[in-house]
CSV table of C-alpha atoms in Angstrom, one decimal:
chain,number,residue,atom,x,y,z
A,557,UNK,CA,-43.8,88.8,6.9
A,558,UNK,CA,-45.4,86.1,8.6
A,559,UNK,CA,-44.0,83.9,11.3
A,560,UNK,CA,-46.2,80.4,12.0
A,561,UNK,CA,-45.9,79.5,15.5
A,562,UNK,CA,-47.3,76.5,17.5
A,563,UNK,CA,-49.4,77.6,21.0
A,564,UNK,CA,-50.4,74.9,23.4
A,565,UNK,CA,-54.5,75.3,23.7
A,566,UNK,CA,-55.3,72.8,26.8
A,567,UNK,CA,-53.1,70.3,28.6
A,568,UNK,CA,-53.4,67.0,27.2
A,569,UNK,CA,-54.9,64.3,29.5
A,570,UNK,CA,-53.7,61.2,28.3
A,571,UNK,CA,-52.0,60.9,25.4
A,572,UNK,CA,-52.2,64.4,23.3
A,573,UNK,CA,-54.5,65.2,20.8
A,574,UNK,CA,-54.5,67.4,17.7
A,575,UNK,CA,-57.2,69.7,19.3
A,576,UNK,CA,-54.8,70.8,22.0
A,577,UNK,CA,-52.3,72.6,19.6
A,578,UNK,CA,-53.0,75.1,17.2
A,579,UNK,CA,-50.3,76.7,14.4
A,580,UNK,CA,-51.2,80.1,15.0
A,581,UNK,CA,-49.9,82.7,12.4
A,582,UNK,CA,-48.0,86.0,14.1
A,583,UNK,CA,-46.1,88.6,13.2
A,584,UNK,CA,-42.4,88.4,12.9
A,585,UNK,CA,-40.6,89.6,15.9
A,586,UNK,CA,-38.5,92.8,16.1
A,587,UNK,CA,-35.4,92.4,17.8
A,588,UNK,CA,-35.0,94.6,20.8
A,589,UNK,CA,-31.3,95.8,22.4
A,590,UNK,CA,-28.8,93.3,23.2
A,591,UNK,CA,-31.4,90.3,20.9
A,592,UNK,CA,-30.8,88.9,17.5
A,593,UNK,CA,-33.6,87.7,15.3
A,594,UNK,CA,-33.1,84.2,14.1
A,595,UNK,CA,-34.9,82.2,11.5
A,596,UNK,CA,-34.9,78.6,12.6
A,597,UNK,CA,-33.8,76.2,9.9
A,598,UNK,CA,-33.9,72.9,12.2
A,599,UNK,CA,-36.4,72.2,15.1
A,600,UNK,CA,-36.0,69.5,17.9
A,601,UNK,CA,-39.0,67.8,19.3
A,602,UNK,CA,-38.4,65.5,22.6
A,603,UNK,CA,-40.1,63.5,25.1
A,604,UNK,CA,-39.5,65.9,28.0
A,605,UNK,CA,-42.0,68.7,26.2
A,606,UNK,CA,-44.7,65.9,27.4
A,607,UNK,CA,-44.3,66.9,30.9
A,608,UNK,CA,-44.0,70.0,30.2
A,609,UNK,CA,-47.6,70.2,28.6
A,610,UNK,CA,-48.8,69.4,31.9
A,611,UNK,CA,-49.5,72.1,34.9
A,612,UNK,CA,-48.1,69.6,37.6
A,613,UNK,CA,-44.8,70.6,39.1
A,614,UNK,CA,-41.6,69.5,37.5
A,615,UNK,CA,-38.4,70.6,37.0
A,616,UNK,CA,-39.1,72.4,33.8
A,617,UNK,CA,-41.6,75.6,33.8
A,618,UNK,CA,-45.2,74.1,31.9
A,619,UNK,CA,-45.8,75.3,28.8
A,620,UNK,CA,-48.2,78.3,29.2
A,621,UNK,CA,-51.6,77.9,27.4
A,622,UNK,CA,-51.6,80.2,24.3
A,623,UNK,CA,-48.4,80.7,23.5
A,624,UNK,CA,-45.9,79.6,21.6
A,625,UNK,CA,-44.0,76.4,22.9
A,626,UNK,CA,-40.3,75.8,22.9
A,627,UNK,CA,-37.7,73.8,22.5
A,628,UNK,CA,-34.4,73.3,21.2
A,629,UNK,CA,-33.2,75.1,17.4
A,630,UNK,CA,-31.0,76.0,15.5
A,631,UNK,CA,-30.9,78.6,12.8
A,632,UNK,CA,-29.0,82.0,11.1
A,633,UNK,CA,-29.5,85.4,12.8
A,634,UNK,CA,-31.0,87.5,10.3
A,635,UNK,CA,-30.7,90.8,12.3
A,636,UNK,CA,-28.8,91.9,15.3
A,637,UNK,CA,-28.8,94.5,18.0
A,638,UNK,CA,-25.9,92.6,19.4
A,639,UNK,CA,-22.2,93.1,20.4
A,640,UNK,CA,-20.8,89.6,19.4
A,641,UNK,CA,-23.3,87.9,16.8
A,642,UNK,CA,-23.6,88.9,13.0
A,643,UNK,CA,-25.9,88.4,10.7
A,644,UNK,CA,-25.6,85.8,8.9
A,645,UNK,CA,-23.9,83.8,12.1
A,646,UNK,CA,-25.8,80.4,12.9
A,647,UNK,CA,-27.1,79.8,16.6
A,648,UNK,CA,-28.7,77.2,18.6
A,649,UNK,CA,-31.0,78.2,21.4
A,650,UNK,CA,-34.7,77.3,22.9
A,651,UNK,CA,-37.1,79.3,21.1
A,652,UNK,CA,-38.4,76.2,18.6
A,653,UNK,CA,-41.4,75.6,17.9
A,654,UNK,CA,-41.6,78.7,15.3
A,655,UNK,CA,-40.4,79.7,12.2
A,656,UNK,CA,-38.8,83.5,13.5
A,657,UNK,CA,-37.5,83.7,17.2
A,658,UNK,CA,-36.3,87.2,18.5
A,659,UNK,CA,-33.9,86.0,21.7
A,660,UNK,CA,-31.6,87.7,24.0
A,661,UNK,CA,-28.1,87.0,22.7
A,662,UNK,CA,-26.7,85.9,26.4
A,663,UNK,CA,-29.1,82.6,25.3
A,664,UNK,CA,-27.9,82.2,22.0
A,665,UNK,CA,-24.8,80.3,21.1
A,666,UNK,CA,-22.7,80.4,17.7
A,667,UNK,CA,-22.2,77.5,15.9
A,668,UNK,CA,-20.0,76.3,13.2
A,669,UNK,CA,-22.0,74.7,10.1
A,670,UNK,CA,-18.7,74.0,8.2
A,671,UNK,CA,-17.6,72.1,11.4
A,672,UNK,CA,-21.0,69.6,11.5
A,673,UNK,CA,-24.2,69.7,10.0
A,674,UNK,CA,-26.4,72.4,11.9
A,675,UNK,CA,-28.8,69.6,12.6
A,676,UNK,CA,-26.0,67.8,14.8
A,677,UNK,CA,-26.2,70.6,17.4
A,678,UNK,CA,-29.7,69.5,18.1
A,679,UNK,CA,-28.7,65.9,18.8
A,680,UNK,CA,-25.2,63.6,18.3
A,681,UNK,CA,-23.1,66.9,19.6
A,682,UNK,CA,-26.2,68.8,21.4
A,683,UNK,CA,-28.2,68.2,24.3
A,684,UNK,CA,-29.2,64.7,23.8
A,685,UNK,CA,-25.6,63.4,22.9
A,686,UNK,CA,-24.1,65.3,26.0
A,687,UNK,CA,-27.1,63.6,27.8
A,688,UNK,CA,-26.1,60.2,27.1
A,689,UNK,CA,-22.4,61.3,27.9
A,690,UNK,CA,-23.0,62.9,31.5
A,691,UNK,CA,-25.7,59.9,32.3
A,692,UNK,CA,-23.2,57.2,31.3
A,693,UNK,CA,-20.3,58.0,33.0
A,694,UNK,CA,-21.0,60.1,35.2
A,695,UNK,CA,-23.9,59.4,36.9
A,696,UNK,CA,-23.9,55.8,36.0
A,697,UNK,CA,-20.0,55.6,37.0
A,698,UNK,CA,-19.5,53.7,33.9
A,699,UNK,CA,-15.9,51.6,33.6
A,700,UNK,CA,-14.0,49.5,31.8
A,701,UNK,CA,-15.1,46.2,31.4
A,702,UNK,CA,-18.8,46.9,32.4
A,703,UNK,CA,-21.6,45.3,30.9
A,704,UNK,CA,-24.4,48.1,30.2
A,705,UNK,CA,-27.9,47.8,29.2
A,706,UNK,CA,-29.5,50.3,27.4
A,707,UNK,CA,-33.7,50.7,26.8
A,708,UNK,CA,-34.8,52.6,24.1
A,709,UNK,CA,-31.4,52.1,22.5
A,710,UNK,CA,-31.7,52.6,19.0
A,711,UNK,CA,-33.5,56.8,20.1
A,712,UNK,CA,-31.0,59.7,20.0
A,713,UNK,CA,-29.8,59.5,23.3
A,714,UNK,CA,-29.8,55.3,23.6
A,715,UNK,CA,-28.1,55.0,21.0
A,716,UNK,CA,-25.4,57.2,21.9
A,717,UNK,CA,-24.8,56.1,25.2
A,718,UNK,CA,-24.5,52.1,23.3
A,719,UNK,CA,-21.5,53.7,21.1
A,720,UNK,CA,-19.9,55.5,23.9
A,721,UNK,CA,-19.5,52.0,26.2
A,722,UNK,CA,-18.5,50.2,23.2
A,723,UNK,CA,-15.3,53.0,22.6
A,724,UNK,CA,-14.7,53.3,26.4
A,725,UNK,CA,-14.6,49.6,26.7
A,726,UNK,CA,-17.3,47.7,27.7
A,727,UNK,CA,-17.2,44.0,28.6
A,728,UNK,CA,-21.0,43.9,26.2
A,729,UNK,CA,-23.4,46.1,25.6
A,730,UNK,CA,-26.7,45.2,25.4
A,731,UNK,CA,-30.1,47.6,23.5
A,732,UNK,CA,-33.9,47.2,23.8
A,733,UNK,CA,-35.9,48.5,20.6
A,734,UNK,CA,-39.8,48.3,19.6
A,735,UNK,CA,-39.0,46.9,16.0
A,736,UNK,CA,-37.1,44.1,14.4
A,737,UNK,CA,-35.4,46.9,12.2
A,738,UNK,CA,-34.2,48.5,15.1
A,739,UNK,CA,-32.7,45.5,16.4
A,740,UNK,CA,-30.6,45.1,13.7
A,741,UNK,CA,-29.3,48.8,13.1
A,742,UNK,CA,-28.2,48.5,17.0
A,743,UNK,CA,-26.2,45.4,16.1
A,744,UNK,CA,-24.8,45.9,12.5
A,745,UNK,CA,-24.5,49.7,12.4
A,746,UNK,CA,-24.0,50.7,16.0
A,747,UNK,CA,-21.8,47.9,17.3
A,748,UNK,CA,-24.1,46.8,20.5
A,749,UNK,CA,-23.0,42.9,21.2
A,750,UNK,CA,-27.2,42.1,21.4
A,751,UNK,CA,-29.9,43.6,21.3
A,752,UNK,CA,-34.0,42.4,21.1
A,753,UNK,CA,-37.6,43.7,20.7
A,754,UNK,CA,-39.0,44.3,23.5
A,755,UNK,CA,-42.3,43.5,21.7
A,756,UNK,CA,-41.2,40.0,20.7
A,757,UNK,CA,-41.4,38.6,24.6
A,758,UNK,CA,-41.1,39.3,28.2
A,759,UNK,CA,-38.1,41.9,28.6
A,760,UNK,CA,-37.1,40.3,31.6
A,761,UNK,CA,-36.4,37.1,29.6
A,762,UNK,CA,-34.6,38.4,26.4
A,763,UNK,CA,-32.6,40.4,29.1
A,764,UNK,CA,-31.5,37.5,30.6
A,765,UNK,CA,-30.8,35.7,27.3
A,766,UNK,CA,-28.3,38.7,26.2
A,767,UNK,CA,-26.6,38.9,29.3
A,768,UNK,CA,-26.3,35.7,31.1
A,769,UNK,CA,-23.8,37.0,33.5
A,770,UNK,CA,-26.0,40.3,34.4
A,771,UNK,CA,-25.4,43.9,33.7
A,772,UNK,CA,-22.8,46.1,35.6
A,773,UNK,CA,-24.7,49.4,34.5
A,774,UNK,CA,-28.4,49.9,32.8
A,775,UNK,CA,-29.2,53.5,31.5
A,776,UNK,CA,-32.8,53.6,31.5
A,777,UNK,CA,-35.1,55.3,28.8
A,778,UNK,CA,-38.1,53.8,29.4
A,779,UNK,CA,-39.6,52.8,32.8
A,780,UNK,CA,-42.2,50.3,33.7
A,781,UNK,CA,-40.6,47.0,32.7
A,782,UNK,CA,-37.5,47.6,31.5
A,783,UNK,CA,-36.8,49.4,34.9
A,784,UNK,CA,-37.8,45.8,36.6
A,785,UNK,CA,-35.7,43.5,34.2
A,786,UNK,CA,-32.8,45.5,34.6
A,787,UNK,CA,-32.8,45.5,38.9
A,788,UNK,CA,-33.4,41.5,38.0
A,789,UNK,CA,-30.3,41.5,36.3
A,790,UNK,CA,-27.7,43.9,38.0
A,791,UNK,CA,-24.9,42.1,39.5
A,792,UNK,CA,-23.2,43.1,43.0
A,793,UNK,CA,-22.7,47.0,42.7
A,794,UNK,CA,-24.6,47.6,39.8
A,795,UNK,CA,-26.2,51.2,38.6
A,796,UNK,CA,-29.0,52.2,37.0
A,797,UNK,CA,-29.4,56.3,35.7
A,798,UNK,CA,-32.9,57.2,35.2
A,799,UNK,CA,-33.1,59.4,32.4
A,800,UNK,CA,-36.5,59.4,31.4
A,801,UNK,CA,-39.5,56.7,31.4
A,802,UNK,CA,-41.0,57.2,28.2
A,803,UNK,CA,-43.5,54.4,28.8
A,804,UNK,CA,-45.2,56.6,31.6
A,805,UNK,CA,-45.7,59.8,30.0
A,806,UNK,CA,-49.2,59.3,28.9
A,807,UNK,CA,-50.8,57.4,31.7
A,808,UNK,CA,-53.8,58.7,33.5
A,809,UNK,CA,-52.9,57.1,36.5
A,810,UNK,CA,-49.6,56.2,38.5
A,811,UNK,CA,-47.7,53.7,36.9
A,812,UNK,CA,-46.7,50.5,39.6
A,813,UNK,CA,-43.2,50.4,40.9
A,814,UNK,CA,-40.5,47.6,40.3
A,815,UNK,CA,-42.0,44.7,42.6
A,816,UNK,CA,-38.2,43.9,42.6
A,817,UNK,CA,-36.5,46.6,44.9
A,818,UNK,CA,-35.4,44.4,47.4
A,819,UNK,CA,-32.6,42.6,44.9
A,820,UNK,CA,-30.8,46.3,45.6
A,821,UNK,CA,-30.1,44.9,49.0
A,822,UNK,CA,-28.1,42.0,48.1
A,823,UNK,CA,-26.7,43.7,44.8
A,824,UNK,CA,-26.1,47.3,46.6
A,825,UNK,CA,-27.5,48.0,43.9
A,826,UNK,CA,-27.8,52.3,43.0
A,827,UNK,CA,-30.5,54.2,41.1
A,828,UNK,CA,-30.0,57.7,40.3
A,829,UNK,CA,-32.3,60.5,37.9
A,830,UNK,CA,-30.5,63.3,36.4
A,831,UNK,CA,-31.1,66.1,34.3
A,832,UNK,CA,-28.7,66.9,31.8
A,833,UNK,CA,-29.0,70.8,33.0
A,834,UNK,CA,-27.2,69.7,35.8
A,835,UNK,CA,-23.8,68.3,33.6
A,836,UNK,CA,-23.3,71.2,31.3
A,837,UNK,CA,-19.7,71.9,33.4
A,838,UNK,CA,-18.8,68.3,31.1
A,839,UNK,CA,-19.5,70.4,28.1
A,840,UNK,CA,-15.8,71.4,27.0
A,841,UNK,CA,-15.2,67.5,27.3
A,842,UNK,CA,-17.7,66.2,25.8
A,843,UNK,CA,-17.5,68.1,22.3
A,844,UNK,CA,-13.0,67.7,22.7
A,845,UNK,CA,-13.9,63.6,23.0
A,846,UNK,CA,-16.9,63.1,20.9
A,847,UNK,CA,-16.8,65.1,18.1
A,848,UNK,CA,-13.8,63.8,16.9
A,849,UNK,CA,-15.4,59.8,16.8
A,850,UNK,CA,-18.3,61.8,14.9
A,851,UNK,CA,-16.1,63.3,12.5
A,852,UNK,CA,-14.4,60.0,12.1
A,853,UNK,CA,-17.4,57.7,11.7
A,854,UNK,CA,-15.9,55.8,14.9
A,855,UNK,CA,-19.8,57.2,16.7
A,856,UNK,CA,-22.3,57.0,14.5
A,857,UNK,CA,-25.6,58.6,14.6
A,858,UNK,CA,-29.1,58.5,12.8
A,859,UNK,CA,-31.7,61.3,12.2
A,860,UNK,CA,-35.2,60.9,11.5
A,861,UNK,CA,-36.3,64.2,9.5
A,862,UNK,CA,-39.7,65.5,9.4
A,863,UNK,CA,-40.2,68.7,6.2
A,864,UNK,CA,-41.7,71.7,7.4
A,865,UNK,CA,-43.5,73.3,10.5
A,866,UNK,CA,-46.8,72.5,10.1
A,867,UNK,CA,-45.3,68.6,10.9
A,868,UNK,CA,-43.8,69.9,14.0
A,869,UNK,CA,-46.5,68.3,15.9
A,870,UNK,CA,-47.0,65.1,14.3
A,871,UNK,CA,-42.8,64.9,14.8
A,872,UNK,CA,-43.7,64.8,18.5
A,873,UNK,CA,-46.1,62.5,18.7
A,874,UNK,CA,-43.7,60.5,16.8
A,875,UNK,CA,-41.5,60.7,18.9
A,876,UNK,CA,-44.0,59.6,21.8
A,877,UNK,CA,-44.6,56.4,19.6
A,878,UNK,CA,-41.4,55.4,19.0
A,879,UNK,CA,-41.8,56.5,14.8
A,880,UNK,CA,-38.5,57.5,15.2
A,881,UNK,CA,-34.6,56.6,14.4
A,882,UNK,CA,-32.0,58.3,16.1
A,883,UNK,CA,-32.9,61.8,16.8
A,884,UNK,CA,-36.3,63.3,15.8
A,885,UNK,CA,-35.8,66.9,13.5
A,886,UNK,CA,-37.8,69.0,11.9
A,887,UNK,CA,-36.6,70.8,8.6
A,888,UNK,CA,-37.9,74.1,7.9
């Protein structure tokens, strides 16, 4: 049996190219004591694993050159050398990337596909839904009545985080997307009170057009100008959570700051980064409050599915380009 696996072969400079990955083929793994051999059936590609292709210090270990990458997955355990996990149980852990992944069992974690979809585990009930939960209201101190600005808001965690102010009570919620299509799924499927294309004028102006009276809280995807628009726009007290400034990623050199800072003076105005690895004690809540509006229809959620892993890397660079709708899987 063969198990296809994608190595990293040099770190990209720039944005990546096809030369720096390879699909290598491998054997497939043997279990050891205490692992469980799973074959993936759903893969997650993400804008973090850009940083991670890089050597320079973050808070996630770099990819190591010539072997396989990861990432988040889902799949059934096909053997077992484990105290707790069956085959034929379905798991999610962080061995993507590949079609066969032999993991420790402490890493793995059972879920239920005649509760959701397995695919959902990857996004609207996995890390990036529980992303958009932790960033909202807890790092961004989200309340009732806020008015919240979301960039990058029709992605799998933007979109989210739009849904979740709407059913905690938002005063309006306002989305940035890159296409007119977008736009209008934020708005007609989604429930955001306005949202524009960030391509169709200065974001700083169509910001200020969808929220005359300012925003209260602005969850930020994206960086660069979206980052500046929003501290022009946050009223007194205002907070901003930086969860990732996919407009950056690729540059050779360092991107300029906001020229604005100074409005955080006379706003007291907060900006905060967090990692979602630091909420996972919200976990229990999350899933008890969100995946009942999931099962209801009351959140709704959008995945853009790529067929097979030889696509696993186009799927990323998708994902880098904004190609996607909702969250980005690939189907094996």
């Amino acid at each position: 049996m063969i198990n296809r696996e994608w190595h990293l072969l040099s770190r990209p400079v720039g944005w990546p190219k096809p030369e720096d990955f390879a699909l290598v083929e491998a054997e497939v793994p043997t279990p050891g004591e205490g692992q469980v051999l799973v074959r993936n059936k759903y893969l997650s590609v993400d804008p973090y694993m850009r940083g991670r292709m890089s050597a320079a210090k973050s808070y996630a270990a770099p990819y190591e050159l010539g072997k396989a990458m990861q990432g988040g997955a889902v799949g059934e355990v096909v053997a077992s050398n484990a105290e707790g996990i069956s085959v034929g149980d379905h798991v999610l852990h962080f061995f993507g990337w590949r079609e066969y992944a032999a993991i420790d069992a402490k890493n793995a974690v059972k879920v239920d596909p005649a509760a959701a979809p397995l695919s959902t585990y990857l996004g609207v009930l996995g890390m990036t839904g529980l992303t958009a939960y932790a960033g909202l209201l807890r790092t961004a101190s989200f309340k009732e009545g806020d008015s919240v600005f979301v960039s990058g808001a029709a992605g799998a965690v933007g979109s989210q985080v739009g849904q979740i102010a709407k059913l905690k009570g938002a005063s309006r919620v306002i989305g940035s997307a890159g296409s007119d299509e977008k736009v209008k799924l934020l708005v007609e499927e989604y429930g955001f009170d306005a949202a524009f294309n960030y391509k169709n004028g200065p974001v700083a102006e169509q910001l200020r057009e969808a929220a005359p009276d300012g925003i209260d809280v602005y969850f930020d995807n994206v960086g660069g100008d979206h980052l500046e628009a929003a501290i022009g726009s946050l009223n007194q007290g205002g907070r901003i959570a930086v969860c990732g400034m996919i407009s950056v990623y690729n540059n050779t050199e360092p991107a300029p700051g906001p020229r604005n800072l100074t409005r955080l003076i006379q706003t007291r105005g907060r900006i905060e980064g967090f990692l979602v690895g630091d909420h996972y004690d919200l976990q229990p809540q999350f899933v008890a409050e969100v995946g009942p509006w999931v099962a209801s229809g009351r959140l709704k959620y959008r995945e853009t599915v790529v067929e097979g892993i030889e696509n696993n890397l186009e799927a990323f660079l998708g994902v880098l380009r904004g190609d996607n709708t909702g969250k980005m899987i690939v189907k094996l």
